[in-house]
């Protein structure tokens, strides 16, 4: 196995540095820890997630087991302390990345869960499922705080668990912490606000598969099954001072610590994203 150099000069650009071989099935997703540690997590159809240390010649540090079927996607929390993984059989798992243990399994979806993303402050988690729904969770308590439905009226669990022409393929949090984008099989891309249960903007998109916001949140990129990438100007809103303060607090305080603060109940609800 090749070594991973600390710096890459121009002569090494385009050179294969590492080939990490251990999964036994298709690798569906990859995510780096945001803290710059060069810790990489891979998600695979072999039902596992594998943790690699690229500073240590790509050494595989840990295998995370718990999924009973394919793992579709994974995402780190902004502080790198938590990992979310989603997959077939309605599975949403949260992992402690300091101890490499499962924190909890989130229950609520009625079909395969195919995408996940944390809010910029780590206080919220968005998951997208073939059950026509995007759920916004509190990852620290496991509570569902918001449901974004892509079919009205919402399908029954039996209907949601089958083919319904509204499979949600992707979800992404904007860096303002206020907006979420989703792609579904009904040939639409939707922009949502975390405090509204209906889209604030929609746009046509056929064969949508994945999406991501630009760093400043002004553009959404979406990839399709037919090999195209489309770009949209996103809904823009100047965040309120209250929201900016909330994000600053939630970056360093999980829900349990917030709930212990000696402050009015309405402020607690706001800081907990419950109003």
Short mmCIF file of C-alpha atoms in Angstrom, two decimals:
data_model
loop_
_atom_site.label_atom_id
_atom_site.label_comp_id
_atom_site.label_asym_id
_atom_site.label_seq_id
_atom_site.Cartn_x
_atom_site.Cartn_y
_atom_site.Cartn_z
CA UNK A 1 0.00 0.00 0.00
CA UNK A 2 1.42 3.38 -1.00
CA UNK A 3 2.20 5.98 1.64
CA UNK A 4 0.13 9.13 1.98
CA UNK A 5 2.46 12.17 1.74
CA UNK A 6 1.86 15.14 4.03
CA UNK A 7 2.09 17.52 1.10
CA UNK A 8 1.44 17.05 -2.60
CA UNK A 9 3.68 18.84 -5.07
CA UNK A 10 2.86 19.51 -8.70
CA UNK A 11 4.66 16.38 -9.91
CA UNK A 12 2.40 14.22 -7.74
CA UNK A 13 -0.87 15.72 -8.96
CA UNK A 14 -2.89 12.96 -10.60
CA UNK A 15 -0.75 10.23 -9.01
CA UNK A 16 -2.51 7.40 -7.18
CA UNK A 17 -1.67 7.79 -3.50
CA UNK A 18 -3.68 5.02 -1.87
CA UNK A 19 -5.87 2.09 -2.76
CA UNK A 20 -7.98 1.10 0.23
CA UNK A 21 -9.04 -2.51 -0.24
CA UNK A 22 -11.24 -4.16 2.35
CA UNK A 23 -14.91 -3.79 1.45
CA UNK A 24 -16.44 -6.85 -0.19
CA UNK A 25 -19.22 -5.04 -2.06
CA UNK A 26 -19.91 -1.74 -3.84
CA UNK A 27 -18.82 1.39 -1.95
CA UNK A 28 -21.78 3.78 -2.07
CA UNK A 29 -20.53 6.84 -0.19
CA UNK A 30 -17.46 8.52 1.35
CA UNK A 31 -17.14 11.31 3.89
CA UNK A 32 -14.15 13.03 5.50
CA UNK A 33 -14.20 14.24 9.10
CA UNK A 34 -14.61 18.05 8.97
CA UNK A 35 -11.92 18.61 11.61
CA UNK A 36 -9.10 18.13 9.09
CA UNK A 37 -7.86 14.91 10.68
CA UNK A 38 -7.95 13.02 7.34
CA UNK A 39 -10.23 10.42 8.89
CA UNK A 40 -12.34 8.91 6.11
CA UNK A 41 -15.50 6.83 6.45
CA UNK A 42 -16.74 4.60 3.63
CA UNK A 43 -20.25 3.14 3.34
CA UNK A 44 -20.85 -0.07 1.41
CA UNK A 45 -23.36 -2.59 0.23
CA UNK A 46 -21.49 -5.12 2.39
CA UNK A 47 -23.56 -3.68 5.32
CA UNK A 48 -20.58 -2.00 6.99
CA UNK A 49 -18.91 1.36 7.42
CA UNK A 50 -15.14 1.43 7.60
CA UNK A 51 -13.04 4.12 9.24
CA UNK A 52 -9.67 4.89 7.61
CA UNK A 53 -6.78 7.06 8.83
CA UNK A 54 -5.14 8.61 5.77
CA UNK A 55 -2.39 10.10 7.94
CA UNK A 56 -1.39 6.55 8.83
CA UNK A 57 -0.95 5.15 5.31
CA UNK A 58 -4.67 4.52 5.03
CA UNK A 59 -4.81 2.23 8.05
CA UNK A 60 -8.32 0.89 8.67
CA UNK A 61 -9.09 1.88 12.25
CA UNK A 62 -12.53 0.40 12.77
CA UNK A 63 -15.43 -1.44 11.17
CA UNK A 64 -18.86 -0.14 12.20
CA UNK A 65 -21.46 -2.91 12.12
CA UNK A 66 -25.17 -2.67 12.78
CA UNK A 67 -26.87 -2.29 9.41
CA UNK A 68 -28.76 -5.38 8.32
CA UNK A 69 -28.72 -4.36 4.66
CA UNK A 70 -26.96 -2.04 2.22
CA UNK A 71 -25.55 1.22 3.59
CA UNK A 72 -26.39 4.02 1.17
CA UNK A 73 -24.93 7.17 2.68
CA UNK A 74 -23.11 8.65 5.65
CA UNK A 75 -22.35 12.12 7.04
CA UNK A 76 -20.25 13.57 9.85
CA UNK A 77 -21.57 16.13 12.29
CA UNK A 78 -19.76 19.49 11.95
CA UNK A 79 -17.61 18.86 15.04
CA UNK A 80 -16.70 15.33 13.78
CA UNK A 81 -17.94 13.74 17.03
CA UNK A 82 -20.94 11.99 15.47
CA UNK A 83 -21.60 10.06 12.27
CA UNK A 84 -24.97 9.34 10.71
CA UNK A 85 -25.40 6.39 8.36
CA UNK A 86 -28.52 5.42 6.43
CA UNK A 87 -29.52 2.51 4.28
CA UNK A 88 -32.03 -0.11 3.27
CA UNK A 89 -34.59 -1.48 5.71
CA UNK A 90 -35.54 1.98 7.03
CA UNK A 91 -32.24 2.25 8.89
CA UNK A 92 -30.86 5.48 10.40
CA UNK A 93 -27.90 5.00 12.73
CA UNK A 94 -25.95 7.50 14.84
CA UNK A 95 -22.39 6.64 15.86
CA UNK A 96 -20.05 8.06 18.51
CA UNK A 97 -16.84 8.68 16.56
CA UNK A 98 -14.69 9.01 19.67
CA UNK A 99 -15.64 5.55 20.97
CA UNK A 100 -16.73 4.02 17.62
CA UNK A 101 -19.94 2.79 19.18
CA UNK A 102 -23.58 3.14 18.16
CA UNK A 103 -25.40 5.95 19.98
CA UNK A 104 -28.91 5.14 18.84
CA UNK A 105 -31.02 3.93 15.94
CA UNK A 106 -33.64 6.41 14.76
CA UNK A 107 -37.08 4.95 14.05
CA UNK A 108 -39.71 6.61 11.88
CA UNK A 109 -39.18 6.05 8.16
CA UNK A 110 -41.29 3.46 6.30
CA UNK A 111 -38.90 2.66 3.43
CA UNK A 112 -35.21 2.71 2.54
CA UNK A 113 -33.36 5.82 3.75
CA UNK A 114 -30.95 7.02 1.08
CA UNK A 115 -29.44 10.34 2.16
CA UNK A 116 -28.57 12.31 5.29
CA UNK A 117 -27.04 15.65 6.21
CA UNK A 118 -26.37 17.60 9.41
CA UNK A 119 -27.18 21.27 9.88
CA UNK A 120 -24.14 23.59 10.14
CA UNK A 121 -24.44 23.79 13.94
CA UNK A 122 -24.95 20.03 14.35
CA UNK A 123 -28.26 20.53 16.17
CA UNK A 124 -30.39 19.06 13.35
CA UNK A 125 -30.19 16.04 11.08
CA UNK A 126 -32.06 15.67 7.77
CA UNK A 127 -32.80 12.23 6.28
CA UNK A 128 -34.41 11.44 2.92
CA UNK A 129 -36.36 8.27 2.22
CA UNK A 130 -38.24 6.42 -0.47
CA UNK A 131 -41.28 6.80 1.81
CA UNK A 132 -41.82 10.28 0.21
CA UNK A 133 -40.59 12.11 3.33
CA UNK A 134 -37.68 14.13 4.60
CA UNK A 135 -37.43 14.09 8.38
CA UNK A 136 -35.64 16.71 10.45
CA UNK A 137 -34.39 15.07 13.66
CA UNK A 138 -32.79 16.21 16.86
CA UNK A 139 -29.80 13.83 16.72
CA UNK A 140 -29.16 14.30 20.45
CA UNK A 141 -32.60 13.05 21.53
CA UNK A 142 -33.87 11.08 18.51
CA UNK A 143 -37.01 13.25 18.23
CA UNK A 144 -38.54 14.10 14.85
CA UNK A 145 -38.93 17.88 14.80
CA UNK A 146 -40.24 18.41 11.26
CA UNK A 147 -41.62 16.38 8.36
CA UNK A 148 -41.33 17.55 4.76
CA UNK A 149 -43.82 15.55 2.71
CA UNK A 150 -43.49 15.13 -1.06
CA UNK A 151 -46.95 13.60 -1.54
CA UNK A 152 -50.23 15.04 -0.29
CA UNK A 153 -52.05 13.64 1.51
CA UNK A 154 -49.19 11.72 3.13
CA UNK A 155 -49.23 8.03 2.15
CA UNK A 156 -50.10 5.34 4.65
CA UNK A 157 -47.15 3.27 5.92
CA UNK A 158 -48.09 0.39 3.59
CA UNK A 159 -48.20 2.65 0.52
CA UNK A 160 -45.09 4.54 1.61
CA UNK A 161 -43.21 1.25 1.85
CA UNK A 162 -43.70 0.45 -1.83
CA UNK A 163 -43.41 2.10 -5.22
CA UNK A 164 -45.08 5.50 -5.00
CA UNK A 165 -43.48 7.75 -7.70
CA UNK A 166 -42.32 10.19 -5.02
CA UNK A 167 -39.14 8.54 -3.79
CA UNK A 168 -36.90 11.20 -2.27
CA UNK A 169 -33.37 10.72 -3.60
CA UNK A 170 -31.30 13.39 -1.88
CA UNK A 171 -31.32 16.04 0.83
CA UNK A 172 -28.89 18.82 1.69
CA UNK A 173 -28.68 21.50 4.39
CA UNK A 174 -27.76 25.04 3.37
CA UNK A 175 -24.91 26.65 5.25
CA UNK A 176 -27.28 29.30 6.62
CA UNK A 177 -28.93 26.59 8.71
CA UNK A 178 -32.35 27.79 7.57
CA UNK A 179 -32.90 26.03 4.25
CA UNK A 180 -32.99 22.43 3.07
CA UNK A 181 -33.09 21.15 -0.52
CA UNK A 182 -34.56 17.83 -1.63
CA UNK A 183 -34.83 15.90 -4.91
CA UNK A 184 -37.64 13.45 -5.62
CA UNK A 185 -38.81 11.20 -8.44
CA UNK A 186 -41.73 13.51 -9.22
CA UNK A 187 -39.27 15.58 -11.32
CA UNK A 188 -39.01 18.41 -8.81
CA UNK A 189 -36.35 20.02 -6.68
CA UNK A 190 -37.75 21.64 -3.56
CA UNK A 191 -36.37 24.28 -1.23
CA UNK A 192 -37.68 24.23 2.34
CA UNK A 193 -37.30 26.40 5.43
CA UNK A 194 -36.80 24.57 8.71
CA UNK A 195 -39.72 26.48 10.25
CA UNK A 196 -42.23 25.87 7.42
CA UNK A 197 -43.87 22.57 6.42
CA UNK A 198 -44.27 23.53 2.74
CA UNK A 199 -41.66 24.34 0.07
CA UNK A 200 -40.69 27.99 -0.26
CA UNK A 201 -39.61 27.37 -3.86
CA UNK A 202 -39.76 24.54 -6.41
CA UNK A 203 -38.10 23.93 -9.76
CA UNK A 204 -38.36 21.21 -12.43
CA UNK A 205 -35.70 18.50 -12.55
CA UNK A 206 -35.91 15.11 -14.24
CA UNK A 207 -33.92 12.10 -13.06
CA UNK A 208 -32.50 13.90 -10.01
CA UNK A 209 -30.09 11.81 -7.95
CA UNK A 210 -27.95 14.00 -5.67
CA UNK A 211 -27.61 17.64 -4.61
CA UNK A 212 -25.32 19.95 -2.65
CA UNK A 213 -25.25 23.63 -1.70
CA UNK A 214 -22.29 25.86 -2.49
CA UNK A 215 -20.24 27.04 0.50
CA UNK A 216 -21.99 30.41 0.64
CA UNK A 217 -25.40 28.79 0.11
CA UNK A 218 -26.19 30.88 -2.98
CA UNK A 219 -26.20 27.97 -5.46
CA UNK A 220 -27.58 24.44 -5.42
CA UNK A 221 -25.97 21.85 -7.70
CA UNK A 222 -27.92 18.72 -8.65
CA UNK A 223 -26.71 15.64 -10.51
CA UNK A 224 -28.97 13.41 -12.59
CA UNK A 225 -29.12 9.83 -13.83
CA UNK A 226 -28.48 10.98 -17.41
CA UNK A 227 -25.07 12.49 -16.60
CA UNK A 228 -26.01 16.17 -16.28
CA UNK A 229 -25.38 18.67 -13.49
CA UNK A 230 -27.82 21.56 -13.04
CA UNK A 231 -27.43 24.71 -10.96
CA UNK A 232 -30.02 26.94 -9.30
CA UNK A 233 -29.88 30.24 -7.49
CA UNK A 234 -31.25 29.43 -4.05
CA UNK A 235 -33.74 31.29 -1.85
CA UNK A 236 -31.80 33.88 0.10
CA UNK A 237 -32.70 35.42 3.41
CA UNK A 238 -30.62 37.38 5.88
CA UNK A 239 -30.62 35.25 9.05
CA UNK A 240 -32.02 36.95 12.11
CA UNK A 241 -29.72 37.81 15.00
CA UNK A 242 -31.67 35.31 17.10
CA UNK A 243 -30.94 32.51 14.64
CA UNK A 244 -27.24 33.40 14.44
CA UNK A 245 -27.03 33.36 18.24
CA UNK A 246 -28.87 30.04 18.33
CA UNK A 247 -26.41 28.50 15.87
CA UNK A 248 -23.45 29.80 17.87
CA UNK A 249 -24.83 28.23 21.05
CA UNK A 250 -25.80 24.94 19.43
CA UNK A 251 -22.35 24.47 17.91
CA UNK A 252 -21.01 23.88 21.42
CA UNK A 253 -24.04 22.69 23.39
CA UNK A 254 -26.09 19.53 22.73
CA UNK A 255 -29.81 19.52 23.46
CA UNK A 256 -29.42 17.96 26.90
CA UNK A 257 -27.16 20.82 28.06
CA UNK A 258 -29.43 23.45 26.53
CA UNK A 259 -32.42 22.06 28.42
CA UNK A 260 -30.57 22.49 31.71
CA UNK A 261 -30.03 26.22 31.19
CA UNK A 262 -31.89 28.46 33.68
CA UNK A 263 -33.74 30.42 30.99
CA UNK A 264 -37.44 30.90 30.06
CA UNK A 265 -39.22 27.96 28.44
CA UNK A 266 -39.85 29.83 25.18
CA UNK A 267 -36.14 30.52 24.83
CA UNK A 268 -35.41 26.85 25.51
CA UNK A 269 -37.88 25.84 22.80
CA UNK A 270 -36.26 28.24 20.35
CA UNK A 271 -32.74 27.03 21.13
CA UNK A 272 -33.96 23.44 20.75
CA UNK A 273 -35.53 24.19 17.32
CA UNK A 274 -38.97 23.39 18.65
CA UNK A 275 -40.53 26.71 17.61
#
